[in-house]
mmCIF file of C-alpha atoms and ligand atoms in Angstrom:
data_model
loop_
_atom_site.group_PDB
_atom_site.id
_atom_site.type_symbol
_atom_site.label_atom_id
_atom_site.label_comp_id
_atom_site.label_asym_id
_atom_site.label_seq_id
_atom_site.Cartn_x
_atom_site.Cartn_y
_atom_site.Cartn_z
ATOM 1 C CA MET B 248 0.692 20.409 -138.697
ATOM 2 C CA LYS B 249 3.421 18.110 -139.868
ATOM 3 C CA ILE B 250 3.210 15.035 -137.643
ATOM 4 C CA ALA B 251 6.565 13.306 -137.703
ATOM 5 C CA GLU B 252 5.632 9.784 -138.739
ATOM 6 C CA ASN B 253 8.143 7.541 -137.078
ATOM 7 C CA THR B 254 10.270 9.241 -134.508
ATOM 8 C CA PHE B 255 10.790 6.216 -132.301
ATOM 9 C CA GLY B 256 14.334 5.760 -133.600
ATOM 10 C CA SER B 257 15.352 9.216 -132.418
ATOM 11 C CA LYS B 258 17.271 9.756 -129.230
ATOM 12 C CA TYR B 259 15.295 12.871 -128.421
ATOM 13 C CA HIS B 260 11.739 11.780 -129.098
ATOM 14 C CA VAL B 261 9.478 9.842 -126.795
ATOM 15 C CA ASP B 262 9.755 6.040 -126.934
ATOM 16 C CA GLU B 263 6.840 3.566 -127.064
ATOM 17 C CA LYS B 264 6.621 3.504 -123.289
ATOM 18 C CA GLY B 265 6.485 7.269 -122.917
ATOM 19 C CA PHE B 266 10.102 7.870 -121.895
ATOM 20 C CA TYR B 267 12.807 10.295 -122.951
ATOM 21 C CA GLY B 268 15.919 8.482 -121.776
ATOM 22 C CA ARG B 269 15.229 7.777 -118.110
ATOM 23 C CA PHE B 270 12.605 10.529 -117.794
ATOM 24 C CA GLY B 271 8.852 10.491 -118.369
ATOM 25 C CA GLY B 272 6.406 7.608 -118.079
ATOM 26 C CA ALA B 273 3.009 7.638 -116.391
ATOM 27 C CA TYR B 274 3.227 7.101 -112.628
ATOM 28 C CA ILE B 275 -0.488 7.385 -112.074
ATOM 29 C CA PRO B 276 -2.771 6.206 -109.288
ATOM 30 C CA GLU B 277 -4.719 3.145 -110.386
ATOM 31 C CA MET B 278 -7.958 5.120 -110.451
ATOM 32 C CA LEU B 279 -6.585 7.328 -113.196
ATOM 33 C CA PHE B 280 -5.625 4.398 -115.392
ATOM 34 C CA PRO B 281 -8.760 4.325 -117.613
ATOM 35 C CA ASN B 282 -8.429 8.036 -118.513
ATOM 36 C CA VAL B 283 -4.720 7.979 -119.268
ATOM 37 C CA ASP B 284 -4.933 4.634 -121.049
ATOM 38 C CA GLU B 285 -7.663 5.961 -123.342
ATOM 39 C CA LEU B 286 -5.417 8.876 -124.295
ATOM 40 C CA GLN B 287 -2.315 6.742 -124.772
ATOM 41 C CA ARG B 288 -4.165 4.367 -127.071
ATOM 42 C CA ASN B 289 -5.797 7.055 -129.196
ATOM 43 C CA TYR B 290 -3.771 10.243 -129.381
ATOM 44 C CA LEU B 291 -1.375 9.441 -132.224
ATOM 45 C CA GLN B 292 -4.076 7.959 -134.394
ATOM 46 C CA ILE B 293 -6.265 11.045 -133.902
ATOM 47 C CA LEU B 294 -3.400 13.490 -134.493
ATOM 48 C CA ARG B 295 -2.477 11.713 -137.721
ATOM 49 C CA ASP B 296 -5.992 11.747 -139.100
ATOM 50 C CA PRO B 297 -6.093 14.101 -142.121
ATOM 51 C CA GLY B 298 -9.482 15.480 -141.040
ATOM 52 C CA PHE B 299 -8.063 16.378 -137.640
ATOM 53 C CA GLN B 300 -5.021 18.027 -139.145
ATOM 54 C CA GLU B 301 -7.151 20.034 -141.535
ATOM 55 C CA GLU B 302 -9.366 21.356 -138.735
ATOM 56 C CA PHE B 303 -6.337 22.099 -136.511
ATOM 57 C CA ASP B 304 -4.529 23.949 -139.308
ATOM 58 C CA GLN B 305 -7.629 25.914 -140.246
ATOM 59 C CA LEU B 306 -8.247 27.098 -136.666
ATOM 60 C CA LEU B 307 -4.589 27.991 -136.176
ATOM 61 C CA ARG B 308 -4.770 30.057 -139.338
ATOM 62 C CA ASP B 309 -8.168 31.758 -139.098
ATOM 63 C CA TYR B 310 -8.723 31.891 -135.344
ATOM 64 C CA VAL B 311 -5.258 32.080 -133.763
ATOM 65 C CA GLY B 312 -3.729 34.099 -136.611
ATOM 66 C CA ARG B 313 -0.907 31.783 -137.660
ATOM 67 C CA PRO B 314 1.671 31.639 -139.032
ATOM 68 C CA SER B 315 3.053 33.999 -136.420
ATOM 69 C CA PRO B 316 5.659 36.324 -137.969
ATOM 70 C CA LEU B 317 9.396 35.631 -137.757
ATOM 71 C CA TYR B 318 10.747 39.126 -137.248
ATOM 72 C CA LEU B 319 14.359 40.214 -137.800
ATOM 73 C CA ALA B 320 14.948 42.536 -134.846
ATOM 74 C CA LYS B 321 17.461 44.942 -136.394
ATOM 75 C CA ARG B 322 18.324 47.131 -133.432
ATOM 76 C CA LEU B 323 18.505 44.166 -131.071
ATOM 77 C CA SER B 324 20.761 42.428 -133.631
ATOM 78 C CA GLU B 325 23.032 45.437 -133.756
ATOM 79 C CA LYS B 326 23.380 45.466 -130.003
ATOM 80 C CA TYR B 327 24.207 41.755 -129.648
ATOM 81 C CA LYS B 328 26.152 41.418 -132.919
ATOM 82 C CA ALA B 329 24.214 38.553 -134.455
ATOM 83 C CA GLN B 330 21.172 38.088 -136.721
ATOM 84 C CA ILE B 331 18.404 37.919 -134.130
ATOM 85 C CA TYR B 332 14.928 36.824 -135.171
ATOM 86 C CA LEU B 333 11.919 36.864 -132.846
ATOM 87 C CA LYS B 334 9.263 34.181 -133.295
ATOM 88 C CA ARG B 335 6.197 36.240 -132.511
ATOM 89 C CA GLU B 336 3.969 33.947 -130.429
ATOM 90 C CA ASP B 337 2.958 37.136 -128.602
ATOM 91 C CA LEU B 338 0.765 37.990 -131.596
ATOM 92 C CA ASN B 339 -1.427 34.893 -131.242
ATOM 93 C CA HIS B 340 -5.043 35.227 -130.127
ATOM 94 C CA THR B 341 -5.021 35.316 -126.287
ATOM 95 C CA GLY B 342 -1.440 36.601 -126.335
ATOM 96 C CA ALA B 343 0.835 33.586 -126.042
ATOM 97 C CA HIS B 344 1.766 30.165 -127.417
ATOM 98 C CA LYS B 345 -0.570 28.332 -125.024
ATOM 99 C CA VAL B 346 -3.533 28.502 -127.406
ATOM 100 C CA ASN B 347 -1.744 26.209 -129.932
ATOM 101 C CA ASN B 348 -2.065 23.424 -127.382
ATOM 102 C CA THR B 349 -5.600 24.164 -126.189
ATOM 103 C CA ILE B 350 -6.894 24.185 -129.787
ATOM 104 C CA GLY B 351 -5.264 20.802 -130.384
ATOM 105 C CA GLN B 352 -6.589 19.286 -127.179
ATOM 106 C CA ILE B 353 -10.160 20.564 -127.566
ATOM 107 C CA LEU B 354 -10.329 18.981 -131.038
ATOM 108 C CA LEU B 355 -8.974 15.748 -129.564
ATOM 109 C CA ALA B 356 -11.522 15.886 -126.729
ATOM 110 C CA LYS B 357 -14.356 16.245 -129.224
ATOM 111 C CA ARG B 358 -13.131 13.245 -131.169
ATOM 112 C CA LEU B 359 -13.044 11.229 -127.948
ATOM 113 C CA GLY B 360 -16.674 12.212 -127.328
ATOM 114 C CA LYS B 361 -15.943 14.326 -124.243
ATOM 115 C CA THR B 362 -18.410 17.034 -123.237
ATOM 116 C CA ARG B 363 -16.703 18.557 -120.199
ATOM 117 C CA ILE B 364 -13.235 20.116 -119.939
ATOM 118 C CA ILE B 365 -11.102 20.668 -116.860
ATOM 119 C CA ALA B 366 -7.762 22.468 -116.565
ATOM 120 C CA GLU B 367 -5.287 23.742 -113.996
ATOM 121 C CA THR B 368 -3.818 27.207 -114.107
ATOM 122 C CA GLY B 369 -1.246 29.243 -112.198
ATOM 123 C CA ALA B 370 -1.154 32.792 -113.512
ATOM 124 C CA GLY B 371 -4.337 32.150 -115.431
ATOM 125 C CA GLN B 372 -2.837 32.171 -118.932
ATOM 126 C CA HIS B 373 -3.576 28.510 -119.584
ATOM 127 C CA GLY B 374 -6.965 28.912 -117.905
ATOM 128 C CA VAL B 375 -7.835 31.726 -120.302
ATOM 129 C CA ALA B 376 -6.590 29.744 -123.331
ATOM 130 C CA THR B 377 -8.705 26.773 -122.214
ATOM 131 C CA ALA B 378 -11.822 28.830 -121.435
ATOM 132 C CA THR B 379 -11.426 30.422 -124.877
ATOM 133 C CA VAL B 380 -11.499 27.157 -126.822
ATOM 134 C CA CYS B 381 -14.354 25.847 -124.652
ATOM 135 C CA ALA B 382 -16.417 28.908 -125.566
ATOM 136 C CA LEU B 383 -15.453 28.341 -129.194
ATOM 137 C CA MET B 384 -16.691 24.739 -129.085
ATOM 138 C CA GLY B 385 -19.571 25.215 -126.634
ATOM 139 C CA LEU B 386 -18.161 22.808 -124.034
ATOM 140 C CA GLU B 387 -18.448 23.088 -120.256
ATOM 141 C CA CYS B 388 -15.210 24.343 -118.671
ATOM 142 C CA VAL B 389 -13.971 24.056 -115.077
ATOM 143 C CA VAL B 390 -10.605 25.639 -114.200
ATOM 144 C CA TYR B 391 -8.803 24.833 -110.949
ATOM 145 C CA MET B 392 -6.682 27.643 -109.568
ATOM 146 C CA GLY B 393 -4.893 28.125 -106.236
ATOM 147 C CA SER B 394 -6.843 30.525 -104.026
ATOM 148 C CA ILE B 395 -3.765 32.716 -103.594
ATOM 149 C CA ASP B 396 -3.353 32.866 -107.374
ATOM 150 C CA ILE B 397 -7.037 33.806 -107.724
ATOM 151 C CA GLN B 398 -6.347 36.874 -105.592
ATOM 152 C CA ARG B 399 -3.094 37.708 -107.426
ATOM 153 C CA GLN B 400 -4.447 37.291 -110.958
ATOM 154 C CA ALA B 401 -7.819 39.031 -110.881
ATOM 155 C CA PRO B 402 -7.890 40.157 -114.557
ATOM 156 C CA ASN B 403 -7.388 36.605 -115.839
ATOM 157 C CA VAL B 404 -10.023 35.275 -113.430
ATOM 158 C CA ALA B 405 -12.436 37.868 -114.834
ATOM 159 C CA ARG B 406 -11.590 36.791 -118.407
ATOM 160 C CA MET B 407 -12.227 33.129 -117.636
ATOM 161 C CA LYS B 408 -15.582 33.959 -116.047
ATOM 162 C CA MET B 409 -16.624 36.155 -118.960
ATOM 163 C CA LEU B 410 -15.732 33.279 -121.283
ATOM 164 C CA GLY B 411 -18.152 31.089 -119.321
ATOM 165 C CA ALA B 412 -15.729 28.997 -117.271
ATOM 166 C CA THR B 413 -16.219 28.045 -113.627
ATOM 167 C CA VAL B 414 -13.108 28.912 -111.627
ATOM 168 C CA VAL B 415 -12.698 26.607 -108.616
ATOM 169 C CA PRO B 416 -10.262 27.664 -105.874
ATOM 170 C CA ALA B 417 -7.705 25.091 -104.699
ATOM 171 C CA THR B 418 -7.454 25.697 -100.969
ATOM 172 C CA SER B 419 -4.981 22.969 -99.974
ATOM 173 C CA GLY B 420 -1.191 23.203 -99.495
ATOM 174 C CA SER B 421 0.415 26.414 -100.707
ATOM 175 C CA GLN B 422 -2.795 27.261 -102.629
ATOM 176 C CA THR B 423 -0.902 27.729 -105.895
ATOM 177 C CA LEU B 424 -0.286 25.870 -109.171
ATOM 178 C CA LYS B 425 0.738 22.449 -107.885
ATOM 179 C CA ASP B 426 -2.342 22.334 -105.635
ATOM 180 C CA ALA B 427 -4.524 23.303 -108.593
ATOM 181 C CA CYS B 428 -2.979 20.364 -110.543
ATOM 182 C CA ASN B 429 -3.838 18.005 -107.693
ATOM 183 C CA GLU B 430 -7.453 19.229 -107.634
ATOM 184 C CA ALA B 431 -7.765 18.827 -111.414
ATOM 185 C CA ILE B 432 -6.458 15.259 -111.192
ATOM 186 C CA ARG B 433 -8.943 14.493 -108.387
ATOM 187 C CA ASP B 434 -11.793 15.815 -110.547
ATOM 188 C CA TRP B 435 -10.632 13.686 -113.481
ATOM 189 C CA ILE B 436 -10.602 10.528 -111.352
ATOM 190 C CA ASN B 437 -14.208 11.250 -110.346
ATOM 191 C CA ASN B 438 -15.321 11.965 -113.923
ATOM 192 C CA PRO B 439 -13.529 9.426 -116.127
ATOM 193 C CA VAL B 440 -16.157 9.118 -118.864
ATOM 194 C CA ASP B 441 -17.288 12.560 -120.025
ATOM 195 C CA THR B 442 -14.292 14.732 -119.027
ATOM 196 C CA HIS B 443 -11.006 15.596 -120.750
ATOM 197 C CA TYR B 444 -8.189 17.218 -118.782
ATOM 198 C CA ILE B 445 -6.417 19.882 -120.889
ATOM 199 C CA LEU B 446 -2.957 20.021 -119.341
ATOM 200 C CA GLY B 447 -1.124 23.246 -120.105
ATOM 201 C CA THR B 448 2.522 22.339 -120.571
ATOM 202 C CA ALA B 449 4.846 19.570 -121.779
ATOM 203 C CA ALA B 450 4.694 17.764 -118.425
ATOM 204 C CA GLY B 451 2.465 15.252 -116.624
ATOM 205 C CA PRO B 452 1.921 11.571 -117.460
ATOM 206 C CA HIS B 453 2.579 10.140 -120.930
ATOM 207 C CA PRO B 454 1.145 11.003 -123.468
ATOM 208 C CA TYR B 455 0.817 14.641 -122.365
ATOM 209 C CA PRO B 456 4.464 15.713 -122.822
ATOM 210 C CA ASP B 457 4.566 14.262 -126.336
ATOM 211 C CA MET B 458 1.050 15.389 -127.254
ATOM 212 C CA VAL B 459 1.573 18.986 -126.077
ATOM 213 C CA THR B 460 4.989 19.088 -127.792
ATOM 214 C CA ARG B 461 3.455 17.971 -131.094
ATOM 215 C CA PHE B 462 0.746 20.646 -130.913
ATOM 216 C CA GLN B 463 3.398 23.271 -130.147
ATOM 217 C CA SER B 464 5.748 21.918 -132.844
ATOM 218 C CA VAL B 465 3.977 24.194 -135.319
ATOM 219 C CA ILE B 466 6.365 26.847 -133.947
ATOM 220 C CA SER B 467 9.525 25.172 -135.300
ATOM 221 C CA GLU B 468 7.742 23.999 -138.437
ATOM 222 C CA GLU B 469 7.051 27.641 -139.254
ATOM 223 C CA ILE B 470 10.534 28.808 -138.213
ATOM 224 C CA LYS B 471 12.091 26.413 -140.750
ATOM 225 C CA LYS B 472 9.855 27.579 -143.564
ATOM 226 C CA GLN B 473 10.225 31.270 -142.718
ATOM 227 C CA LEU B 474 14.013 31.130 -142.309
ATOM 228 C CA LEU B 475 14.394 29.339 -145.624
ATOM 229 C CA GLU B 476 12.405 32.101 -147.309
ATOM 230 C CA LYS B 477 14.300 34.899 -145.578
ATOM 231 C CA THR B 478 17.866 33.570 -145.532
ATOM 232 C CA GLY B 479 17.997 30.623 -147.944
ATOM 233 C CA LYS B 480 18.797 28.309 -145.034
ATOM 234 C CA ALA B 481 16.147 26.519 -142.955
ATOM 235 C CA ASN B 482 18.292 25.951 -139.888
ATOM 236 C CA PRO B 483 19.335 28.715 -137.506
ATOM 237 C CA ASP B 484 22.548 28.502 -135.499
ATOM 238 C CA TYR B 485 20.695 28.944 -132.214
ATOM 239 C CA VAL B 486 17.159 28.561 -130.884
ATOM 240 C CA MET B 487 16.539 30.159 -127.486
ATOM 241 C CA ALA B 488 13.451 29.818 -125.294
ATOM 242 C CA CYS B 489 12.350 30.197 -121.684
ATOM 243 C CA ILE B 490 11.301 27.124 -119.719
ATOM 244 C CA GLY B 491 8.517 26.760 -117.202
ATOM 245 C CA GLY B 492 7.135 23.269 -117.798
ATOM 246 C CA GLY B 493 8.704 23.491 -121.237
ATOM 247 C CA SER B 494 5.991 23.705 -123.896
ATOM 248 C CA ASN B 495 7.076 26.786 -125.852
ATOM 249 C CA ALA B 496 10.676 25.570 -125.813
ATOM 250 C CA ALA B 497 9.660 22.055 -126.876
ATOM 251 C CA GLY B 498 7.671 23.472 -129.781
ATOM 252 C CA ALA B 499 10.492 25.795 -130.844
ATOM 253 C CA TYR B 500 13.042 22.936 -130.708
ATOM 254 C CA TYR B 501 10.962 20.072 -132.097
ATOM 255 C CA HIS B 502 11.960 20.042 -135.775
ATOM 256 C CA PHE B 503 15.596 20.769 -134.851
ATOM 257 C CA LEU B 504 16.082 18.068 -132.212
ATOM 258 C CA ASP B 505 17.873 15.710 -134.591
ATOM 259 C CA GLU B 506 19.859 18.443 -136.332
ATOM 260 C CA PRO B 507 23.053 18.914 -134.333
ATOM 261 C CA ASP B 508 24.089 22.046 -136.243
ATOM 262 C CA VAL B 509 21.269 23.873 -134.416
ATOM 263 C CA LYS B 510 22.277 24.767 -130.861
ATOM 264 C CA LEU B 511 19.413 24.773 -128.372
ATOM 265 C CA ILE B 512 19.447 27.130 -125.406
ATOM 266 C CA ALA B 513 16.950 26.904 -122.554
ATOM 267 C CA VAL B 514 16.562 29.641 -119.967
ATOM 268 C CA GLU B 515 15.117 28.891 -116.549
ATOM 269 C CA ALA B 516 13.929 31.334 -113.906
ATOM 270 C CA GLY B 517 16.772 32.141 -111.529
ATOM 271 C CA GLY B 518 14.459 34.202 -109.307
ATOM 272 C CA LYS B 519 16.486 36.126 -106.759
ATOM 273 C CA GLY B 520 19.544 33.983 -107.587
ATOM 274 C CA VAL B 521 19.860 30.214 -108.051
ATOM 275 C CA HIS B 522 21.147 29.640 -104.528
ATOM 276 C CA SER B 523 19.057 32.292 -102.793
ATOM 277 C CA GLY B 524 16.317 29.861 -101.820
ATOM 278 C CA HIS B 525 13.968 31.839 -104.107
ATOM 279 C CA SER B 526 14.308 30.379 -107.573
ATOM 280 C CA ALA B 527 12.763 27.995 -110.090
ATOM 281 C CA ALA B 528 15.984 26.850 -111.816
ATOM 282 C CA THR B 529 15.014 23.179 -111.822
ATOM 283 C CA THR B 530 17.978 21.679 -113.672
ATOM 284 C CA GLN B 531 20.408 23.455 -111.328
ATOM 285 C CA LEU B 532 18.623 22.559 -108.104
ATOM 286 C CA GLY B 533 16.501 19.515 -108.944
ATOM 287 C CA LYS B 534 16.981 15.810 -108.477
ATOM 288 C CA LEU B 535 15.212 12.808 -109.972
ATOM 289 C CA GLY B 536 11.702 12.532 -108.605
ATOM 290 C CA ILE B 537 8.075 12.152 -109.594
ATOM 291 C CA ILE B 538 5.816 15.143 -110.045
ATOM 292 C CA HIS B 539 2.386 15.089 -111.655
ATOM 293 C CA ALA B 540 2.851 11.462 -112.588
ATOM 294 C CA SER B 541 6.092 12.001 -114.510
ATOM 295 C CA LYS B 542 9.623 10.939 -113.570
ATOM 296 C CA THR B 543 11.750 14.010 -114.099
ATOM 297 C CA LEU B 544 14.013 16.579 -112.473
ATOM 298 C CA LEU B 545 12.298 18.229 -109.578
ATOM 299 C CA MET B 546 13.148 20.678 -106.805
ATOM 300 C CA GLN B 547 12.820 18.830 -103.524
ATOM 301 C CA THR B 548 14.102 18.640 -99.970
ATOM 302 C CA GLU B 549 16.478 15.900 -98.713
ATOM 303 C CA ASP B 550 13.500 13.706 -97.848
ATOM 304 C CA GLY B 551 11.742 14.241 -101.167
ATOM 305 C CA GLN B 552 9.196 16.953 -100.301
ATOM 306 C CA ILE B 553 8.575 19.256 -103.274
ATOM 307 C CA THR B 554 10.160 22.662 -102.654
ATOM 308 C CA GLU B 555 8.146 25.818 -103.230
ATOM 309 C CA PRO B 556 9.512 27.448 -106.401
ATOM 310 C CA TYR B 557 9.797 31.199 -106.877
ATOM 311 C CA SER B 558 9.961 33.491 -109.901
ATOM 312 C CA ILE B 559 8.783 37.032 -110.604
ATOM 313 C CA SER B 560 7.077 35.466 -113.606
ATOM 314 C CA ALA B 561 4.093 33.298 -112.723
ATOM 315 C CA GLY B 562 4.424 31.196 -115.883
ATOM 316 C CA LEU B 563 7.894 29.952 -114.895
ATOM 317 C CA ASP B 564 7.020 29.342 -111.254
ATOM 318 C CA TYR B 565 6.946 25.514 -111.402
ATOM 319 C CA PRO B 566 9.123 23.158 -109.309
ATOM 320 C CA GLY B 567 9.620 20.601 -112.099
ATOM 321 C CA ILE B 568 10.493 20.511 -115.779
ATOM 322 C CA GLY B 569 8.988 18.402 -118.553
ATOM 323 C CA PRO B 570 10.727 15.044 -119.142
ATOM 324 C CA LEU B 571 11.942 15.974 -122.640
ATOM 325 C CA HIS B 572 13.892 18.872 -121.168
ATOM 326 C CA ALA B 573 15.328 16.799 -118.328
ATOM 327 C CA HIS B 574 16.627 14.494 -121.071
ATOM 328 C CA LEU B 575 17.973 17.356 -123.206
ATOM 329 C CA TYR B 576 19.772 18.625 -120.101
ATOM 330 C CA GLU B 577 21.222 15.259 -119.151
ATOM 331 C CA THR B 578 22.409 14.432 -122.671
ATOM 332 C CA GLY B 579 23.817 17.921 -123.205
ATOM 333 C CA ARG B 580 21.692 18.388 -126.351
ATOM 334 C CA ALA B 581 20.453 21.708 -124.938
ATOM 335 C CA THR B 582 22.402 24.231 -122.879
ATOM 336 C CA PHE B 583 20.579 25.404 -119.768
ATOM 337 C CA LEU B 584 21.073 28.942 -118.495
ATOM 338 C CA ASN B 585 19.075 30.930 -115.990
ATOM 339 C CA ALA B 586 18.053 34.557 -115.673
ATOM 340 C CA THR B 587 17.227 36.383 -112.459
ATOM 341 C CA ASP B 588 14.091 38.488 -111.942
ATOM 342 C CA GLU B 589 16.192 41.618 -112.330
ATOM 343 C CA GLU B 590 17.840 40.442 -115.565
ATOM 344 C CA ALA B 591 14.444 39.546 -117.031
ATOM 345 C CA LEU B 592 13.025 42.970 -116.142
ATOM 346 C CA GLN B 593 15.975 44.745 -117.752
ATOM 347 C CA ALA B 594 15.634 42.621 -120.893
ATOM 348 C CA ALA B 595 11.939 43.540 -121.110
ATOM 349 C CA TYR B 596 12.705 47.273 -120.847
ATOM 350 C CA GLU B 597 15.455 46.869 -123.443
ATOM 351 C CA LEU B 598 13.282 45.065 -126.025
ATOM 352 C CA THR B 599 10.531 47.604 -125.508
ATOM 353 C CA ARG B 600 12.853 50.538 -126.171
ATOM 354 C CA LEU B 601 14.811 48.948 -129.029
ATOM 355 C CA GLU B 602 11.982 47.309 -130.936
ATOM 356 C CA GLY B 603 8.671 48.671 -129.648
ATOM 357 C CA ILE B 604 7.605 45.245 -128.405
ATOM 358 C CA ILE B 605 6.556 44.692 -124.784
ATOM 359 C CA PRO B 606 7.313 41.010 -124.086
ATOM 360 C CA ALA B 607 5.837 38.718 -121.427
ATOM 361 C CA LEU B 608 8.037 38.422 -118.347
ATOM 362 C CA GLU B 609 8.510 34.721 -119.136
ATOM 363 C CA SER B 610 9.867 35.428 -122.628
ATOM 364 C CA SER B 611 12.091 38.160 -121.181
ATOM 365 C CA HIS B 612 14.099 35.457 -119.413
ATOM 366 C CA ALA B 613 15.195 34.104 -122.809
ATOM 367 C CA LEU B 614 16.006 37.616 -124.075
ATOM 368 C CA ALA B 615 18.036 38.286 -120.924
ATOM 369 C CA LYS B 616 20.694 35.748 -121.944
ATOM 370 C CA LEU B 617 21.447 37.198 -125.406
ATOM 371 C CA GLY B 618 24.499 38.901 -123.934
ATOM 372 C CA GLN B 619 25.779 35.684 -122.442
ATOM 373 C CA VAL B 620 26.236 33.625 -125.611
ATOM 374 C CA ALA B 621 29.348 34.125 -127.750
ATOM 375 C CA PHE B 622 27.647 34.752 -131.111
ATOM 376 C CA LYS B 623 29.528 35.315 -134.352
ATOM 377 C CA PRO B 624 28.195 38.249 -136.426
ATOM 378 C CA ASP B 625 26.695 35.928 -139.078
ATOM 379 C CA ASP B 626 24.990 33.644 -136.594
ATOM 380 C CA VAL B 627 21.249 33.323 -137.048
ATOM 381 C CA VAL B 628 19.555 33.293 -133.655
ATOM 382 C CA VAL B 629 15.848 32.634 -133.149
ATOM 383 C CA VAL B 630 14.330 33.649 -129.815
ATOM 384 C CA CYS B 631 10.864 32.329 -129.065
ATOM 385 C CA LEU B 632 8.886 35.341 -127.892
ATOM 386 C CA SER B 633 6.343 33.160 -126.108
ATOM 387 C CA GLY B 634 3.896 35.902 -125.101
ATOM 388 C CA ARG B 635 3.040 39.569 -124.818
ATOM 389 C CA GLY B 636 3.514 41.732 -121.760
ATOM 390 C CA ASP B 637 0.024 43.179 -121.208
ATOM 391 C CA LYS B 638 -0.528 40.884 -118.229
ATOM 392 C CA ASP B 639 2.764 42.045 -116.667
ATOM 393 C CA MET B 640 2.255 45.806 -116.926
ATOM 394 C CA GLU B 641 1.757 46.274 -113.206
ATOM 395 C CA THR B 642 5.092 44.570 -112.453
ATOM 396 C CA TYR B 643 6.868 46.478 -115.221
ATOM 397 C CA ILE B 644 5.597 49.867 -114.042
ATOM 398 C CA ARG B 645 6.312 49.132 -110.400
ATOM 399 C CA ASN B 646 9.920 48.229 -111.198
ATOM 400 C CA LEU B 647 10.566 50.840 -113.864
ATOM 401 C CA PRO B 648 13.979 52.457 -113.270
ATOM 402 C CA GLY B 649 13.388 55.836 -111.652
ATOM 403 C CA ASN B 650 9.896 54.929 -110.435
ATOM 404 C CA THR B 651 9.849 55.824 -106.759
ATOM 405 C CA GLY B 652 6.397 54.475 -106.155
ATOM 406 C CA GLY B 653 4.229 57.489 -106.977
ATOM 407 C CA ASN B 654 1.338 57.441 -109.410
ATOM 408 C CA VAL B 655 2.198 56.724 -113.014
HETATM 409 C C1 PLP A 134 2.946 29.748 -119.494
HETATM 410 C C2 PLP A 134 3.929 30.556 -120.199
HETATM 411 C C3 PLP A 134 5.285 30.148 -120.308
HETATM 412 C C4 PLP A 134 5.839 28.920 -119.648
HETATM 413 O O1 PLP A 134 5.295 27.719 -120.045
HETATM 414 P P1 PLP A 134 6.074 26.691 -120.988
HETATM 415 O O2 PLP A 134 5.204 25.496 -120.958
HETATM 416 O O3 PLP A 134 7.418 26.449 -120.368
HETATM 417 O O4 PLP A 134 6.191 27.294 -122.323
HETATM 418 C C5 PLP A 134 6.154 30.928 -121.056
HETATM 419 N N1 PLP A 134 5.740 32.066 -121.640
HETATM 420 C C6 PLP A 134 4.458 32.502 -121.545
HETATM 421 C C7 PLP A 134 4.087 33.782 -122.216
HETATM 422 C C8 PLP A 134 3.516 31.766 -120.830
HETATM 423 O O5 PLP A 134 2.257 32.212 -120.735
#
């Protein structure tokens, strides 16, 4: 991991107070102060320690399987008339980019002397990635999950249990991700000494957005190296990624943030259409607010109640967006598009048939916008393929064109 030494001068990196422009910070209840303060004071020093970096790099290599390939998708390139490369995070152990972050945070937790890990999860992907590293390190693991999500995501619940985690249902509110976050925070307040909270995306109170982004920045570090080898030029013309909370996008953008020749494209979940009342397109619908202790763009009603988000893809079904992305949106550094459920499904079928790769539904949102950008034939485009589609097979089969609902 290349830890950028002094990024405080940059417009797009976090400042000393934990802000990206007017977004970010740590709007925490007083009872959470000791936990968050401990992290704020220690995280950079730990991440910069050569021993830490060596252990992180070694696990990413030998356990996760990095570097993940950068694959020139020839038939996809032909179709969209550009040089399209896929960054294959789908090939990581556990099937997505999330493990880059959980490996980093478990090593940090050990260095802080923590013996118990808690996490929140929606679809269960982050829960599985957390339970995995807890098994690896022999630490106790408690995962909070909305009780509705527990019913919807049975295979991931089974994985977490097999890995030794305790899955605790969040039964308040809408019984989904944001309620699971609230339960995890409550647990952390009650266990400030021995417990570390592994947050799963580039959101939450400072230092989480910056810390998670730095762990995921291995994605763009590798892209640079791999592109240089393959094309003689380290910078692509475009980097495209889907955005839930924003961690795979943040990692794919990180080493390009201050390089204006690289255009950044973010794709949010348009659900059934941005204005259908069933969407998770936060930058299009959101206003300034505070969610999970961070000041950012957030979908809310007139009187500030958080609106229930919707997406066919559980990993994008979040009513907020990490503060870095709110800032990239507001400054125009990144272009924000959105893809509907239907567009994402079609993009998944297309990639599968053109390249023999079944992508995660989340990643399919990024692929769905390839036809909407005016590429020149020589343009080098990197799409972050954040995860694999195994977990989405039921949805894919159910919606397969020509499937009338009989047995497959
Ligand atoms: C969780 C998840 C996402 C969305 O999370 P980000 O933090 O926005 O990256 C995207 N893709 C996959 C495969 C996921 O599991």
